PDB file of C-alpha atoms and ligand atoms in Angstrom:
ATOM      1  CA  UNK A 283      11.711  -6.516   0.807  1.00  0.00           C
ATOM      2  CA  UNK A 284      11.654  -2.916   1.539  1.00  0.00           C
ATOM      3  CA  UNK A 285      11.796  -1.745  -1.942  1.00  0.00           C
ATOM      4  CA  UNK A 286       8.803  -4.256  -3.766  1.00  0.00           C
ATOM      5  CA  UNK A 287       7.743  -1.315  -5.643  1.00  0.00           C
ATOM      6  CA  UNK A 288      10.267   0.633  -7.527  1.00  0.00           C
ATOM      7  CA  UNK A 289       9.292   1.771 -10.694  1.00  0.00           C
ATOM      8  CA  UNK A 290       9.153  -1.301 -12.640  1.00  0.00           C
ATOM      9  CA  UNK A 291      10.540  -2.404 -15.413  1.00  0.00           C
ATOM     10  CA  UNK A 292       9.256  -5.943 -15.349  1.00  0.00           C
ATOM     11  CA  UNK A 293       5.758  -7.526 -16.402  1.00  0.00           C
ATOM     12  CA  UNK A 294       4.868  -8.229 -13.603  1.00  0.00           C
ATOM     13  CA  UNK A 295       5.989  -4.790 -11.814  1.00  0.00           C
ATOM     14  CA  UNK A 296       4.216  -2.884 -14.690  1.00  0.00           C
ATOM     15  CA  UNK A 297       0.890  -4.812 -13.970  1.00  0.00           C
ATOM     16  CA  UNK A 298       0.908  -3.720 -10.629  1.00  0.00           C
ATOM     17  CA  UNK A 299       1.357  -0.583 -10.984  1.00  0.00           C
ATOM     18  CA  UNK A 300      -1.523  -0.198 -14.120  1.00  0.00           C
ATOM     19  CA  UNK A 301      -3.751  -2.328 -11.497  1.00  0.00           C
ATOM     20  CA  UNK A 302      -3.299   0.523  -8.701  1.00  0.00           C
ATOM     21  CA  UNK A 303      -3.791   3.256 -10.988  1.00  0.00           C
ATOM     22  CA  UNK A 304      -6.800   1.737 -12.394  1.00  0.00           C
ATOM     23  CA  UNK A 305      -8.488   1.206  -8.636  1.00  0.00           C
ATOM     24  CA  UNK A 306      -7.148   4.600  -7.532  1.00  0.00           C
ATOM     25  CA  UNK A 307      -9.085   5.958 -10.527  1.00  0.00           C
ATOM     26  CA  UNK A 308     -12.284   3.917 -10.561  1.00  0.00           C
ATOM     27  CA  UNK A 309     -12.581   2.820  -7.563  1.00  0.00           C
ATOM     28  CA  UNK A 310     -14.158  -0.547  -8.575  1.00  0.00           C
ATOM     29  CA  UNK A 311     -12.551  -4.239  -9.052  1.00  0.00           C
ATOM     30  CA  UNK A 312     -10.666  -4.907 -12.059  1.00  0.00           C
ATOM     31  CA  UNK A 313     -11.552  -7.295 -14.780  1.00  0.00           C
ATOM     32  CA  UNK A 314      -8.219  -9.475 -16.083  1.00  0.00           C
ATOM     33  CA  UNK A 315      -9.048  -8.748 -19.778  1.00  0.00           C
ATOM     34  CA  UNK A 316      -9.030  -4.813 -18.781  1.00  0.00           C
ATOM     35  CA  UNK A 317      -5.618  -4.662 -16.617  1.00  0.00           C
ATOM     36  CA  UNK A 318      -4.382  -6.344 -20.145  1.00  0.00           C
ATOM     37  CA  UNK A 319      -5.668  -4.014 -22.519  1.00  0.00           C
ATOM     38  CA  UNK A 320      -4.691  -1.196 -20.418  1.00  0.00           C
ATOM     39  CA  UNK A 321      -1.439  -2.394 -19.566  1.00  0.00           C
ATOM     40  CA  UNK A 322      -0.611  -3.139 -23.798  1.00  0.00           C
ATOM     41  CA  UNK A 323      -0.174  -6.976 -23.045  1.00  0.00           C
ATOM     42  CA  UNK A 324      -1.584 -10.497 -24.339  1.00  0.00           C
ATOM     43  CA  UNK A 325      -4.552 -11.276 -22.133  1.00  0.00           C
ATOM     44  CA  UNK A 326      -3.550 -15.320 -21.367  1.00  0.00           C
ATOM     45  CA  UNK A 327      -0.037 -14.004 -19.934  1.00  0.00           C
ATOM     46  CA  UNK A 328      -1.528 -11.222 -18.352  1.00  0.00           C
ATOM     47  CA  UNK A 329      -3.970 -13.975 -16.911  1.00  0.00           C
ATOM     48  CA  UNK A 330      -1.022 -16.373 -15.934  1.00  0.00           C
ATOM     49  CA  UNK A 331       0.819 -13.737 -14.069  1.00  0.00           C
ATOM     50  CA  UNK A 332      -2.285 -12.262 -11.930  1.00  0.00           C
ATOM     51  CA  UNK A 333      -2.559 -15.834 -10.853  1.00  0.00           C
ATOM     52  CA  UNK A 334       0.915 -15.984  -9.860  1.00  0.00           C
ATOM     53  CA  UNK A 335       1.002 -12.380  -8.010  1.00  0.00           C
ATOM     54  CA  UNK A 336      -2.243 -12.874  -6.155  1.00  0.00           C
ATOM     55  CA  UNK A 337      -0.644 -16.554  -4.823  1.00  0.00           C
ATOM     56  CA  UNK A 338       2.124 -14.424  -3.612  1.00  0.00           C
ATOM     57  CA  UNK A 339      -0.291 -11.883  -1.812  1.00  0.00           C
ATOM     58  CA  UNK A 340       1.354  -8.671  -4.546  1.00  0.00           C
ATOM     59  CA  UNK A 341      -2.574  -8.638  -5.564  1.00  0.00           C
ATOM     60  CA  UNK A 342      -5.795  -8.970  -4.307  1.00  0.00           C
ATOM     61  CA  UNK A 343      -9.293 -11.327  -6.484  1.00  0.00           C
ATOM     62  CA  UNK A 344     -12.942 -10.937  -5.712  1.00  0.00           C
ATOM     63  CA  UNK A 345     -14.444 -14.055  -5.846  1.00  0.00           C
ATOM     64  CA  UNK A 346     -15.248 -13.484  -8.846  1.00  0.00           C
ATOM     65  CA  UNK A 347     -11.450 -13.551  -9.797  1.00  0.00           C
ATOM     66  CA  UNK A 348     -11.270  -9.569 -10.430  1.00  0.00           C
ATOM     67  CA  UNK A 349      -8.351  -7.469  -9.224  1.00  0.00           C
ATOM     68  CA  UNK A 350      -9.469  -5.627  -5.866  1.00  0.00           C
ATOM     69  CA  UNK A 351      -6.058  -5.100  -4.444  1.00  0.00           C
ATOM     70  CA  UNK A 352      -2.953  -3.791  -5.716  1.00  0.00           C
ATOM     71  CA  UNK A 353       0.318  -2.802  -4.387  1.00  0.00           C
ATOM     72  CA  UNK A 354      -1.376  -2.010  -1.074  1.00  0.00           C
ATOM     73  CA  UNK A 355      -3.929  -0.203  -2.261  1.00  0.00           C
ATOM     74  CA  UNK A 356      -7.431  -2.265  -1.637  1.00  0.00           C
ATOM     75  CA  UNK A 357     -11.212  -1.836  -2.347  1.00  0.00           C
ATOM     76  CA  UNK A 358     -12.379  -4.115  -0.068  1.00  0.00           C
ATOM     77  CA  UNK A 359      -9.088  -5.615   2.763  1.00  0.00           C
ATOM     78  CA  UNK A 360      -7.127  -4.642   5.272  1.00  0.00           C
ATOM     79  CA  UNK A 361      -6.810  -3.250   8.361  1.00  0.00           C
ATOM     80  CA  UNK A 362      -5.759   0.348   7.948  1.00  0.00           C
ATOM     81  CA  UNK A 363      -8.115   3.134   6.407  1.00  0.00           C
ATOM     82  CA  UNK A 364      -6.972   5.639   3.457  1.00  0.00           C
ATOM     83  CA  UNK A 365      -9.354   8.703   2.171  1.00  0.00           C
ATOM     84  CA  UNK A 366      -7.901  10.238  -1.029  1.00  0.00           C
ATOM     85  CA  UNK A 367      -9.941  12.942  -1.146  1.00  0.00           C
ATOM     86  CA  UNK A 368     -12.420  11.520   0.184  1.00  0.00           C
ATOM     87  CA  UNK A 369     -12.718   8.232  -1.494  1.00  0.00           C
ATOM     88  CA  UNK A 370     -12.326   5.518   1.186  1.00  0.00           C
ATOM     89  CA  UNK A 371      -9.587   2.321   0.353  1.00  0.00           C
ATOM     90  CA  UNK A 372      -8.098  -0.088   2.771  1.00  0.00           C
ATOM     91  CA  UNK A 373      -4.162  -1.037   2.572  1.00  0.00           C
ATOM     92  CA  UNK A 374      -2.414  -4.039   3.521  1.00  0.00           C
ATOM     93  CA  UNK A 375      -0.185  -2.832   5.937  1.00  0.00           C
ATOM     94  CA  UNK A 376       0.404   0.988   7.703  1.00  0.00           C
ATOM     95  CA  UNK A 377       3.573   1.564   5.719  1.00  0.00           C
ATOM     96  CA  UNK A 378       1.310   1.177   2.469  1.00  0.00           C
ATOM     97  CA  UNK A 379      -0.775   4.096   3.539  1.00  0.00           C
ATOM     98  CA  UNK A 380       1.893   6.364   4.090  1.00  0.00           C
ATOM     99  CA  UNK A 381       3.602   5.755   1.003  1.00  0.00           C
ATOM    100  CA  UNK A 382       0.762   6.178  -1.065  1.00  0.00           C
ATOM    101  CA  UNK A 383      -0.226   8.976   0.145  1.00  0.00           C
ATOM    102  CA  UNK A 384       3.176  10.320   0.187  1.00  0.00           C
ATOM    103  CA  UNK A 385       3.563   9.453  -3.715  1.00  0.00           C
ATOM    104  CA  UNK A 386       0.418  10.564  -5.036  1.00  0.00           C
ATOM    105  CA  UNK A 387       1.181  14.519  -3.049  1.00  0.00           C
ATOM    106  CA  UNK A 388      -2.422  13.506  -2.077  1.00  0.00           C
ATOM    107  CA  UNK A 389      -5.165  15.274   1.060  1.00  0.00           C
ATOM    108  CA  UNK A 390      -5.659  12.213   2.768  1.00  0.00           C
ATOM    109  CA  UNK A 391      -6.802  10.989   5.563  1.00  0.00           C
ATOM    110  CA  UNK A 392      -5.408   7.811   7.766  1.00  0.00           C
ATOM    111  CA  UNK A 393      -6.999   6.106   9.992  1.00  0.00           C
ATOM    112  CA  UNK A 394      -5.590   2.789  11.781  1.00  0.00           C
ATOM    113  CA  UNK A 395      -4.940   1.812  15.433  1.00  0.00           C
ATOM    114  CA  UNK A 396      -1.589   0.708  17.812  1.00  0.00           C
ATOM    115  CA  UNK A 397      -0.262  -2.323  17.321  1.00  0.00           C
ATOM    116  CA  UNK A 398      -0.043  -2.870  20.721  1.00  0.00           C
ATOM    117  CA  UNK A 399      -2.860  -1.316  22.643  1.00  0.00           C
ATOM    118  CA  UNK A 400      -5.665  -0.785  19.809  1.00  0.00           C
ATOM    119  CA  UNK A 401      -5.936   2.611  20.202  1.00  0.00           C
ATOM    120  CA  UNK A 402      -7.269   4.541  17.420  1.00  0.00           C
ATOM    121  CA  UNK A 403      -4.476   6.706  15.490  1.00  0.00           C
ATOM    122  CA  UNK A 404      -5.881   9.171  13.046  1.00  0.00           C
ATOM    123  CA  UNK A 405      -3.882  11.693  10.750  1.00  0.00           C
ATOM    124  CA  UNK A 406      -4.017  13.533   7.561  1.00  0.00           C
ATOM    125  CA  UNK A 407      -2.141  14.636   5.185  1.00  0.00           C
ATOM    126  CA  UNK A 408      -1.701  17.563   3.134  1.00  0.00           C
ATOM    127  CA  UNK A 409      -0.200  17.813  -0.626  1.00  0.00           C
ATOM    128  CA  UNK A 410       1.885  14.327   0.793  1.00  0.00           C
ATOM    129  CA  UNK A 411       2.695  15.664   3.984  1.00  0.00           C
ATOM    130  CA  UNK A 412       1.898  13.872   7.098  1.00  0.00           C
ATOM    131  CA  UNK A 413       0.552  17.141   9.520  1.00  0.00           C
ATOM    132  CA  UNK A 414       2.906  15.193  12.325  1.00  0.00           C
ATOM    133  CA  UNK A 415       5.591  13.450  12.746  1.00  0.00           C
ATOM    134  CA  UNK A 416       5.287  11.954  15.954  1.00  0.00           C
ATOM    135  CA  UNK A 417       4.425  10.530  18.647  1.00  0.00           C
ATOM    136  CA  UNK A 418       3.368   7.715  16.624  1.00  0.00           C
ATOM    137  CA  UNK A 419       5.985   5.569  15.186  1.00  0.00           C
ATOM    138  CA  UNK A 420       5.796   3.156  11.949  1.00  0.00           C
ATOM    139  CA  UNK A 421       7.454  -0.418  12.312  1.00  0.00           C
ATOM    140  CA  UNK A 422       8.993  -1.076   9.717  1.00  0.00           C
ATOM    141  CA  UNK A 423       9.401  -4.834   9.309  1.00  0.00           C
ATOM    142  CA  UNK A 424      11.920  -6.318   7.305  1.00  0.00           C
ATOM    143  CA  UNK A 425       9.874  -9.223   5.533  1.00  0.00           C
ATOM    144  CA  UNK A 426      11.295 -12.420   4.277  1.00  0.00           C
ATOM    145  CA  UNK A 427       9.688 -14.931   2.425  1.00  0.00           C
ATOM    146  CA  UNK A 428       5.611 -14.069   2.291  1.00  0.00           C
ATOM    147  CA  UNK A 429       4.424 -10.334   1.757  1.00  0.00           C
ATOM    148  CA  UNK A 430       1.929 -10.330   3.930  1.00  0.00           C
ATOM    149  CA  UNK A 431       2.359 -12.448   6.703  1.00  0.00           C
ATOM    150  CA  UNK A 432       6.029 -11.260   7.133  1.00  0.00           C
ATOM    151  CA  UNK A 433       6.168  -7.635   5.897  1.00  0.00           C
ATOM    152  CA  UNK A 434       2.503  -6.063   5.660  1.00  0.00           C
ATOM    153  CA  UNK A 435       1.001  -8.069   9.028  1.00  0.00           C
ATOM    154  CA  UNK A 436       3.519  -6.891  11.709  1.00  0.00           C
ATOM    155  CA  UNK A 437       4.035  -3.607   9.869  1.00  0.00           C
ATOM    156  CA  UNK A 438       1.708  -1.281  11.877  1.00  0.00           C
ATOM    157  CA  UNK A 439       1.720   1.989  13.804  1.00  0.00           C
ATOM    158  CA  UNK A 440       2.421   2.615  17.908  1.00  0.00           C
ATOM    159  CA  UNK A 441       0.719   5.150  19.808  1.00  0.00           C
ATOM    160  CA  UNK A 442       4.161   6.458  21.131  1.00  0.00           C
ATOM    161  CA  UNK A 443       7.426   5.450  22.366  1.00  0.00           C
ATOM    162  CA  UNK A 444       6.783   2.936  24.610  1.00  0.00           C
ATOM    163  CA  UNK A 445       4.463   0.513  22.701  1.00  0.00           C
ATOM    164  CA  UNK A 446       6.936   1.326  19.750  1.00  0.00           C
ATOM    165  CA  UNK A 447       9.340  -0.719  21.944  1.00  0.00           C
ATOM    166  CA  UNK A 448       7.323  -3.281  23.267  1.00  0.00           C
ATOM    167  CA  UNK A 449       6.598  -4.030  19.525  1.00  0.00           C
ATOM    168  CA  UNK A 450      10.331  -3.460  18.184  1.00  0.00           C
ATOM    169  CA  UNK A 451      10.966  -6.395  21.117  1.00  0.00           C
ATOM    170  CA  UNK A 452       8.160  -8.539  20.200  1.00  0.00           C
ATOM    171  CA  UNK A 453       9.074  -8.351  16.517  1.00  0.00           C
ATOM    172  CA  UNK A 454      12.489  -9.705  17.553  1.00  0.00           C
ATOM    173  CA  UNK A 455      14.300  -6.392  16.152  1.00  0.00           C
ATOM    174  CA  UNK A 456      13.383  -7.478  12.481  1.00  0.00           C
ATOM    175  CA  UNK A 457      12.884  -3.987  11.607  1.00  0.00           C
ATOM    176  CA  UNK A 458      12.918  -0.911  12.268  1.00  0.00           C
ATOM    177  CA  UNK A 459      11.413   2.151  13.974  1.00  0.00           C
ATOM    178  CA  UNK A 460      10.674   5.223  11.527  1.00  0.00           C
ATOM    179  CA  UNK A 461       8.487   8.476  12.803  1.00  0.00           C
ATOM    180  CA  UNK A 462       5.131   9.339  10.442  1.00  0.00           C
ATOM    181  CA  UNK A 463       7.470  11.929   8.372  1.00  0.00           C
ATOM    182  CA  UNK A 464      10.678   9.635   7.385  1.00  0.00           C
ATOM    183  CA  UNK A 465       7.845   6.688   6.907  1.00  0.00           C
ATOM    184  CA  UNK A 466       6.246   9.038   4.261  1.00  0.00           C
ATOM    185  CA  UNK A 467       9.482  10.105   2.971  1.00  0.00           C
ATOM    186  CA  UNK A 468      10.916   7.010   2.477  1.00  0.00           C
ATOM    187  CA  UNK A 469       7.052   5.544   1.371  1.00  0.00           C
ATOM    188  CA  UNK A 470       6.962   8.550  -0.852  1.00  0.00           C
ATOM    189  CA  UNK A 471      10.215   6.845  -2.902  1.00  0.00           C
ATOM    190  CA  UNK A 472       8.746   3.299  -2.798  1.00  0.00           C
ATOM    191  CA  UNK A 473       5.462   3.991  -4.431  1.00  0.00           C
ATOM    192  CA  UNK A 474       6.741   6.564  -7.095  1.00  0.00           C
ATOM    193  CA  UNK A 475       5.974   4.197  -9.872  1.00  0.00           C
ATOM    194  CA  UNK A 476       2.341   3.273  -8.805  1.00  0.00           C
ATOM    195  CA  UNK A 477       2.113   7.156  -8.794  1.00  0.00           C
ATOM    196  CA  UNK A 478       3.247   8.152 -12.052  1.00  0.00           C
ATOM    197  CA  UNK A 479       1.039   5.128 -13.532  1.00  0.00           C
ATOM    198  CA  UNK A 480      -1.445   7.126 -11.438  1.00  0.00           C
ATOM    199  CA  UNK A 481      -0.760   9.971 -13.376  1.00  0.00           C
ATOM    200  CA  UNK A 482      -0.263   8.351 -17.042  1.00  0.00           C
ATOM    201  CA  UNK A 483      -3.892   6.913 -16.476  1.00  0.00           C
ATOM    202  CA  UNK A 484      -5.728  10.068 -15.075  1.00  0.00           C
ATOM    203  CA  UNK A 485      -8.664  11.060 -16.498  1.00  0.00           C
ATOM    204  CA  UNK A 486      -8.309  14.368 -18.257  1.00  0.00           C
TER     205      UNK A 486
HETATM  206 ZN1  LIG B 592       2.120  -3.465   2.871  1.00  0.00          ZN
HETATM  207 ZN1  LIG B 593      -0.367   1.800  22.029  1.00  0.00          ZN
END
């Protein structure tokens, strides 16, 4: 569960990956029949699997059935705030926002709040870099069988030390405690192949 997004070499893998690069890039929900064409695939698989992935929470449909999520990265969801320079997405869970940031070497701003005490926690980054490392602390959780109600729900940022362990406790120790730099670091690994689909589909 804590490496969902290694540069895939499966259908289903490769569709997420197309599906982030195409929101990073237009910023607007995808059609099915356009994620297919893009991605070099039949559009009725392509339609069966987008089902399947959104069930499992790995993307996000409008109501109008159009891809508005992907691999954490969100038009319109989600709790946490991400600014790629200066366009505004949501993510699914704190660890998504470092990592994508991370991945894409991007100026970015984050802006969520503690798990615990609701405080607001704001930081940039710079080329990828997070411009701290600390006091906050990223849970990590572990996951297990749903993505989002066991990995990207209880996987959020603390204000500091303390909360961190009041959460770590809470969360039963199914996880683990990272600061903002290793979270990006390790983030920065996770979401390499959303990144270089990020790159394969820039505009030039
Ligand atoms: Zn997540
Ligand atoms: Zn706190």
């Amino acid at each position: 569960m804590n490496t969902p997004l290694l540069p895939a070499v499966d259908a289903p893998g490769i569709l997420r990956e197309v599906a982030f690069a195409l929101l990073l890039r237009d910023r607007r929900p995808i059609e099915i029949d356009d994620l297919a064409f893009v991605a070099g695939m039949a559009a009725e698989p392509v339609r069966e699997a987008v089902t399947r992935l959104a069930k499992g929470g790995w993307l996000d449909l409008d109501d109008t059935g159009r891809i508005a999520g992907s691999a954490g990265l969100s038009l319109a969801t989600g709790p946490h705030a991400l600014a790629i320079g200066g366009a505004a997405f949501r993510t699914w869970c704190a660890y998504d926002a470092l990592g994508i940031a991370a991945a894409l070497r991007a100026d970015a701003l984050v802006e969520t709040t503690c798990g615990r005490c609701s405080t607001a926690i704001t930081f940039e980054f710079r080329n990828g870099q997070p411009d701290r490392s600390g006091p906050e602390r990223l849970w990590l959780a572990d996951g297990g069988g749903d993505l989002r109600g066991s990995f990207c729900t209880p996987t959020v940022l603390l204000c500091g030390e303390e909360h961190a362990a009041d959460w770590a406790e809470a969360q039963g120790g199914r996880g683990r405690l990272l600061n903002l730099a290793a979270g990006a670091r390790l983030g920065g690994e996770a979401w390499a192949g959303c990144a270089s689909a990020a790159k394969r589909l820039a505009r030039p």
